[in-house]
PDB file of C-alpha atoms in Angstrom:
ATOM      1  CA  UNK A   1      -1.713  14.449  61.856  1.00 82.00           C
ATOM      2  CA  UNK A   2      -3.911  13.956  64.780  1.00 92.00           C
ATOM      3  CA  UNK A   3      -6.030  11.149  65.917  1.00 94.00           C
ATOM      4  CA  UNK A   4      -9.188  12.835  65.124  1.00 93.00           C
ATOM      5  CA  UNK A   5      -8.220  13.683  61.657  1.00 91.00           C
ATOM      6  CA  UNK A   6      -6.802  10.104  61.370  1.00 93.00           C
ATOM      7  CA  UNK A   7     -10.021   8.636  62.067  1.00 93.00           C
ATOM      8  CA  UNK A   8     -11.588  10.898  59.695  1.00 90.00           C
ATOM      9  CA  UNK A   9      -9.772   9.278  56.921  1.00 89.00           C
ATOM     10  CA  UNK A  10     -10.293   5.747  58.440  1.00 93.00           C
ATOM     11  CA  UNK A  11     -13.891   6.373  57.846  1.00 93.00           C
ATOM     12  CA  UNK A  12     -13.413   7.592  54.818  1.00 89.00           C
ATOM     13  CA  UNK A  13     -11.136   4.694  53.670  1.00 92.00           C
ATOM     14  CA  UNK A  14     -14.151   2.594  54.730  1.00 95.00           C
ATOM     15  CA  UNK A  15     -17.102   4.467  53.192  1.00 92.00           C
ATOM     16  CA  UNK A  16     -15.310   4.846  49.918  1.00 92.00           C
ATOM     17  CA  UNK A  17     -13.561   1.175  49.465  1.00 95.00           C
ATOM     18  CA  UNK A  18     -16.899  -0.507  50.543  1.00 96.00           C
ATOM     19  CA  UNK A  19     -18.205   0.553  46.715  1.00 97.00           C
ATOM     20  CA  UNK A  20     -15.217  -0.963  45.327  1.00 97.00           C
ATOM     21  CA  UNK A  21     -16.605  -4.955  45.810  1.00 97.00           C
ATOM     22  CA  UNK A  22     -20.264  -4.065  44.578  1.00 97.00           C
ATOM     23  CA  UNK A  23     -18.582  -2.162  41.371  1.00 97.00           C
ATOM     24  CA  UNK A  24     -16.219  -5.424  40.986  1.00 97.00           C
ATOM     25  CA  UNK A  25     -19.020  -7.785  41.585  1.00 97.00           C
ATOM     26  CA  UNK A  26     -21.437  -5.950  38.980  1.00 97.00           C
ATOM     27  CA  UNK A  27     -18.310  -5.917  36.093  1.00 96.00           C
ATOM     28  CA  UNK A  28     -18.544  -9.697  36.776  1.00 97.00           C
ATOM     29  CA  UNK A  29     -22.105 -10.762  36.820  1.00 97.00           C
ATOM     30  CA  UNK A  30     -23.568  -7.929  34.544  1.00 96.00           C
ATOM     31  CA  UNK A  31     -26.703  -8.560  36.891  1.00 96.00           C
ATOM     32  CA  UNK A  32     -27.474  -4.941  38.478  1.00 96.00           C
ATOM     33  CA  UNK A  33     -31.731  -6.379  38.552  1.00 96.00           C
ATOM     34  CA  UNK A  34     -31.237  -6.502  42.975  1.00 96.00           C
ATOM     35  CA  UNK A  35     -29.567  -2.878  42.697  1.00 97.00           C
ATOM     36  CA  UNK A  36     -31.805  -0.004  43.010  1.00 97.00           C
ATOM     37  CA  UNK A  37     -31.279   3.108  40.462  1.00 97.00           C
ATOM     38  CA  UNK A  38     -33.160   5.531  42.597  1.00 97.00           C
ATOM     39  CA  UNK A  39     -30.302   4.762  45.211  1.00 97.00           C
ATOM     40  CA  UNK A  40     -27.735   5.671  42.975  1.00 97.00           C
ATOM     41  CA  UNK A  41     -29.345   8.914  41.476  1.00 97.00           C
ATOM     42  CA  UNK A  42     -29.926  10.316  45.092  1.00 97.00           C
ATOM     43  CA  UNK A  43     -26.688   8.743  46.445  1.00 97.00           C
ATOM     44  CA  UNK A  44     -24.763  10.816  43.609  1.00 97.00           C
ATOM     45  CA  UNK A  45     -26.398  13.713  44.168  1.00 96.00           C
ATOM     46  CA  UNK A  46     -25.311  13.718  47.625  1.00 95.00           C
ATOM     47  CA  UNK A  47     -21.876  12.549  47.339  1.00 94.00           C
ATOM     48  CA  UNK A  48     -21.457  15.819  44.808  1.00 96.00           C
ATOM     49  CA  UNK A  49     -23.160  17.923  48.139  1.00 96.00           C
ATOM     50  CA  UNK A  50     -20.830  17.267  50.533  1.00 92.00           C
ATOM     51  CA  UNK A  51     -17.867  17.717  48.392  1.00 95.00           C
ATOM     52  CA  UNK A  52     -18.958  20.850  48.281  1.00 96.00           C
ATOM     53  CA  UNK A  53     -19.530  21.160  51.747  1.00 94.00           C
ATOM     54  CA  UNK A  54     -16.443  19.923  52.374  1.00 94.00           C
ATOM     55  CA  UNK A  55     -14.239  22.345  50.353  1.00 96.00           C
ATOM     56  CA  UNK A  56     -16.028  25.482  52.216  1.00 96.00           C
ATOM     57  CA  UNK A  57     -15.320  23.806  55.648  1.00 93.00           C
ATOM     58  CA  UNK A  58     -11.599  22.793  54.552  1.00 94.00           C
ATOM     59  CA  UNK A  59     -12.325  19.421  55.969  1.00 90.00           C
ATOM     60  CA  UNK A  60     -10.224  17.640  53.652  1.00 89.00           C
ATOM     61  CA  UNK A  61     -11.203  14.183  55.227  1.00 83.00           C
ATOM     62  CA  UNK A  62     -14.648  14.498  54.024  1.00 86.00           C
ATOM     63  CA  UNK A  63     -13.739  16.076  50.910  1.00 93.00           C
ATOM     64  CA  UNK A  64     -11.104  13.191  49.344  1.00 91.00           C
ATOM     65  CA  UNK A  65     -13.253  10.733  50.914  1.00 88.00           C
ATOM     66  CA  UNK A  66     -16.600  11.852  48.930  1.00 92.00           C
ATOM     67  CA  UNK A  67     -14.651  12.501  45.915  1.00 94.00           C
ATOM     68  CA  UNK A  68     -13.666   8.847  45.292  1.00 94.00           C
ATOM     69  CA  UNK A  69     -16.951   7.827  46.855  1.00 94.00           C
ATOM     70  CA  UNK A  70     -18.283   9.577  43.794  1.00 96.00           C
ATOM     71  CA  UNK A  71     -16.255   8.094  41.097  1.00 96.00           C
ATOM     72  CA  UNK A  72     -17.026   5.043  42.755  1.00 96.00           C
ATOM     73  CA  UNK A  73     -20.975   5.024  43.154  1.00 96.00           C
ATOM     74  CA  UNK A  74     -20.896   6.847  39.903  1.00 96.00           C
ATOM     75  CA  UNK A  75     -19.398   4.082  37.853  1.00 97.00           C
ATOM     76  CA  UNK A  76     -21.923   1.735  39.893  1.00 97.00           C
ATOM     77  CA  UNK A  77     -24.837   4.328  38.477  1.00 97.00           C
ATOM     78  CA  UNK A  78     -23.517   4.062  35.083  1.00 97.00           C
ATOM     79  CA  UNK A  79     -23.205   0.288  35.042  1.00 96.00           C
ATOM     80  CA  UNK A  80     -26.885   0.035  36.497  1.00 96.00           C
ATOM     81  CA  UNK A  81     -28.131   2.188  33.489  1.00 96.00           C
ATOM     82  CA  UNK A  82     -26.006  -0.176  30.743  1.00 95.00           C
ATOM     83  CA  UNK A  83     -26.669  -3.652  32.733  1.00 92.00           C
ATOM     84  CA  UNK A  84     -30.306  -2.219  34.242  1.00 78.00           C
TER      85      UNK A  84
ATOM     86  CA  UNK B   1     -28.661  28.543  59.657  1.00 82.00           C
ATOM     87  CA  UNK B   2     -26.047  30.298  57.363  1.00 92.00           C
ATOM     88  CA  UNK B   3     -26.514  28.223  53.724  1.00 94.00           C
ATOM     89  CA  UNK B   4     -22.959  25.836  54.441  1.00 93.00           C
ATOM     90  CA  UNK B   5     -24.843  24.407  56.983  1.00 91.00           C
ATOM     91  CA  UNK B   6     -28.109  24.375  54.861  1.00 93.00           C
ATOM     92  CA  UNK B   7     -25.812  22.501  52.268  1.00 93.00           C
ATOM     93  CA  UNK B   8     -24.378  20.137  54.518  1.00 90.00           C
ATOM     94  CA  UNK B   9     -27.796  18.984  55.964  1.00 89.00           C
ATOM     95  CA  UNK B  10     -29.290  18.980  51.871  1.00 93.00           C
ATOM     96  CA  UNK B  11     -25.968  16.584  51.485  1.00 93.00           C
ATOM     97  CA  UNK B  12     -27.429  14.660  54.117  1.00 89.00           C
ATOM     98  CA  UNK B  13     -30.163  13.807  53.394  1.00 92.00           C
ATOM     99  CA  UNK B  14     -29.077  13.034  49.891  1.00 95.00           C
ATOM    100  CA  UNK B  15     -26.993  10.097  51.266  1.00 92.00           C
ATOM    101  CA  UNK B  16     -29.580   9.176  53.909  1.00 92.00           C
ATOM    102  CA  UNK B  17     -32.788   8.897  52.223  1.00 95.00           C
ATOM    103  CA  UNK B  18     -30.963   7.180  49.018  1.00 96.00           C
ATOM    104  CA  UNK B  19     -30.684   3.908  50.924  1.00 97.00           C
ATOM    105  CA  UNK B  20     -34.234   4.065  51.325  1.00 97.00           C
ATOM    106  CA  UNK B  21     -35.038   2.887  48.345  1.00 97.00           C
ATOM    107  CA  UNK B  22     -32.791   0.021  48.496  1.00 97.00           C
ATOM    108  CA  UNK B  23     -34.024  -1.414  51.395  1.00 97.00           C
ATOM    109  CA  UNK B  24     -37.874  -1.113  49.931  1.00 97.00           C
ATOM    110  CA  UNK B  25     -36.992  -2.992  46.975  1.00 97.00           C
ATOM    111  CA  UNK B  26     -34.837  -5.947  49.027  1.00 97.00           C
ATOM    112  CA  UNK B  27     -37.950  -5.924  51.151  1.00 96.00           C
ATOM    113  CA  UNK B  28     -40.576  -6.478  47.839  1.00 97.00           C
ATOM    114  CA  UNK B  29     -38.513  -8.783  46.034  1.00 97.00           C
ATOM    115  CA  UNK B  30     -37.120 -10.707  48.797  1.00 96.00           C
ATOM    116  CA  UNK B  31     -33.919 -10.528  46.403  1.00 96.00           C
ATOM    117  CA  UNK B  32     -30.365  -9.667  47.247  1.00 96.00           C
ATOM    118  CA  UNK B  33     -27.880 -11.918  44.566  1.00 96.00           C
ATOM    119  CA  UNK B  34     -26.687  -8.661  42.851  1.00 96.00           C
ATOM    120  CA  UNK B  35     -26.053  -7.104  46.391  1.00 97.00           C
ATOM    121  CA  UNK B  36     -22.713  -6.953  47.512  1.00 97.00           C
ATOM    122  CA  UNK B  37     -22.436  -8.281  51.192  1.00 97.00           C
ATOM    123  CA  UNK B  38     -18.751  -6.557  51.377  1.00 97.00           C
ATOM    124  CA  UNK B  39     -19.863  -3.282  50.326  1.00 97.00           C
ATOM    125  CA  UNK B  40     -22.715  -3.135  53.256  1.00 97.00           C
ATOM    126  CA  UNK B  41     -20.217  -5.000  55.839  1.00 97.00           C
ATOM    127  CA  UNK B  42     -16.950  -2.463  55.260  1.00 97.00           C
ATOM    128  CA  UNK B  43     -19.583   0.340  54.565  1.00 97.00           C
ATOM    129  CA  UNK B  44     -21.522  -0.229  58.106  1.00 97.00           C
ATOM    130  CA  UNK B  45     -17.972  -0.322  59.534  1.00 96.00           C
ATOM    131  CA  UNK B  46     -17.230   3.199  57.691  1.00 95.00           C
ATOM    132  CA  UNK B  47     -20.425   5.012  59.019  1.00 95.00           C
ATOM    133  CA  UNK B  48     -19.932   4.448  62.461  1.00 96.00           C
ATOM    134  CA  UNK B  49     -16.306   6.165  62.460  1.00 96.00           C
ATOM    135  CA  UNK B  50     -18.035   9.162  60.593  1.00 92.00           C
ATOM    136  CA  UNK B  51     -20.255   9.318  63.628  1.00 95.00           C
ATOM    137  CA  UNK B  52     -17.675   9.273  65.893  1.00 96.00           C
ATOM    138  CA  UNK B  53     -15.390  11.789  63.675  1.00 94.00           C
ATOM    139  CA  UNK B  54     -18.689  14.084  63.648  1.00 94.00           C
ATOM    140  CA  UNK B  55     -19.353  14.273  67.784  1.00 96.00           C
ATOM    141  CA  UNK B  56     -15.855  14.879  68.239  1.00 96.00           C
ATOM    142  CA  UNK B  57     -15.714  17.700  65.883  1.00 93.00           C
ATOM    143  CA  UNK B  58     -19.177  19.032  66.719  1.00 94.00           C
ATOM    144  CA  UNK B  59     -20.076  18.605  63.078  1.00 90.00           C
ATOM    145  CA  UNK B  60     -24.137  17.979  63.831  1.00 89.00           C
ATOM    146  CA  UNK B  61     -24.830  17.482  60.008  1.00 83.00           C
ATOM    147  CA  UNK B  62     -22.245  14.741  59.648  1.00 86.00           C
ATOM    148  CA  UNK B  63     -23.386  13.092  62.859  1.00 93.00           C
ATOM    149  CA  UNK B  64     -27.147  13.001  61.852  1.00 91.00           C
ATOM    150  CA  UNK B  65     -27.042  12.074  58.664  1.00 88.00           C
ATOM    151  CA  UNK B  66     -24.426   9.344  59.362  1.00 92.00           C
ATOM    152  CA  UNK B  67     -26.686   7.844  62.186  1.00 95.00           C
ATOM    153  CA  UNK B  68     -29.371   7.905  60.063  1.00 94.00           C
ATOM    154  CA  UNK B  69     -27.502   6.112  57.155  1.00 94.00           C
ATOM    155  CA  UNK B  70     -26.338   3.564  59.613  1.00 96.00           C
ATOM    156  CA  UNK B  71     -30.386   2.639  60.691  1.00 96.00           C
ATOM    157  CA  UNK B  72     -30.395   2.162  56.934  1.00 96.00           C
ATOM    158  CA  UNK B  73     -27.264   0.604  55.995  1.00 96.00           C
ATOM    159  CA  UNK B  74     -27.443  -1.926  59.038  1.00 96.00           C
ATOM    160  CA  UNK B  75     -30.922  -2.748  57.657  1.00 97.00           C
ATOM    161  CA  UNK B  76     -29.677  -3.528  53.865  1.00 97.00           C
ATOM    162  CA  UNK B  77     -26.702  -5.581  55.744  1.00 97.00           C
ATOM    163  CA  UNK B  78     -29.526  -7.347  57.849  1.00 97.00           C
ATOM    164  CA  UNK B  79     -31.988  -8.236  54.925  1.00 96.00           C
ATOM    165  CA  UNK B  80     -28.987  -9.290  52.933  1.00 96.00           C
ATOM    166  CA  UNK B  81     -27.630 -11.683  55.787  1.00 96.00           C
ATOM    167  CA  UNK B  82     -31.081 -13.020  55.937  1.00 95.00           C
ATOM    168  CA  UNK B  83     -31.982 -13.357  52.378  1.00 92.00           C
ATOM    169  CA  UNK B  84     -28.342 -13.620  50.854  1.00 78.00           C
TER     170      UNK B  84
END
């Protein structure tokens, strides 16, 4: 694997695992009030995007990466509609 | 533009704009407790390497969006430094 593609997936590591603390943090307080649900509709929608736009390209980086970025931010999404 | 492109821009500004909101409401309410300062520090971190991964690849969709989402996502990280 290149360095290019490396970093890719260091990015992606990054952008994905940074929803993983505001998920945790939400299971524990059950306080979403701060968190904003338009965020998380339009984030979702997006996420879903460039998965697409990923698969066409064959830029598997940016596809694995938005795929658990959207598992991720859509758990958040769901917790913000039950704790919201 | 052919419609990938199209797509990949759409996906952009999906992701982009969605922090928008975000950083409105921290800026009304003054509030950040439910916000996770991780998420926006690892997140921040993330964003920048997608630039980086974009220019090298000549991806301009990637690059834009991401540099737009890091004006954003620096901001949330700022306003939650401040008012965390």
């Amino acid at each position: 694997m290149d360095w290019v593609t490396t970093m890719g997936y260091l990015a992606g590591i990054c952008t994905t695992s940074a929803f993983l603390p505001q998920a945790i943090k939400i299971v524990k307080t059950k306080h979403t009030k701060d968190i904003s649900l338009m965020m998380y509709s339009v984030l979702t929608t997006g996420i879903v995007l460039w998965c697409a736009y990923g698969l066409i390209n064959h830029d598997w980086p940016l596809v694995i990466a938005n795929a658990i970025t959207l598992l991720l931010a859509g758990w958040i999404l769901i917790l913000k509609i039950r704790f919201g």
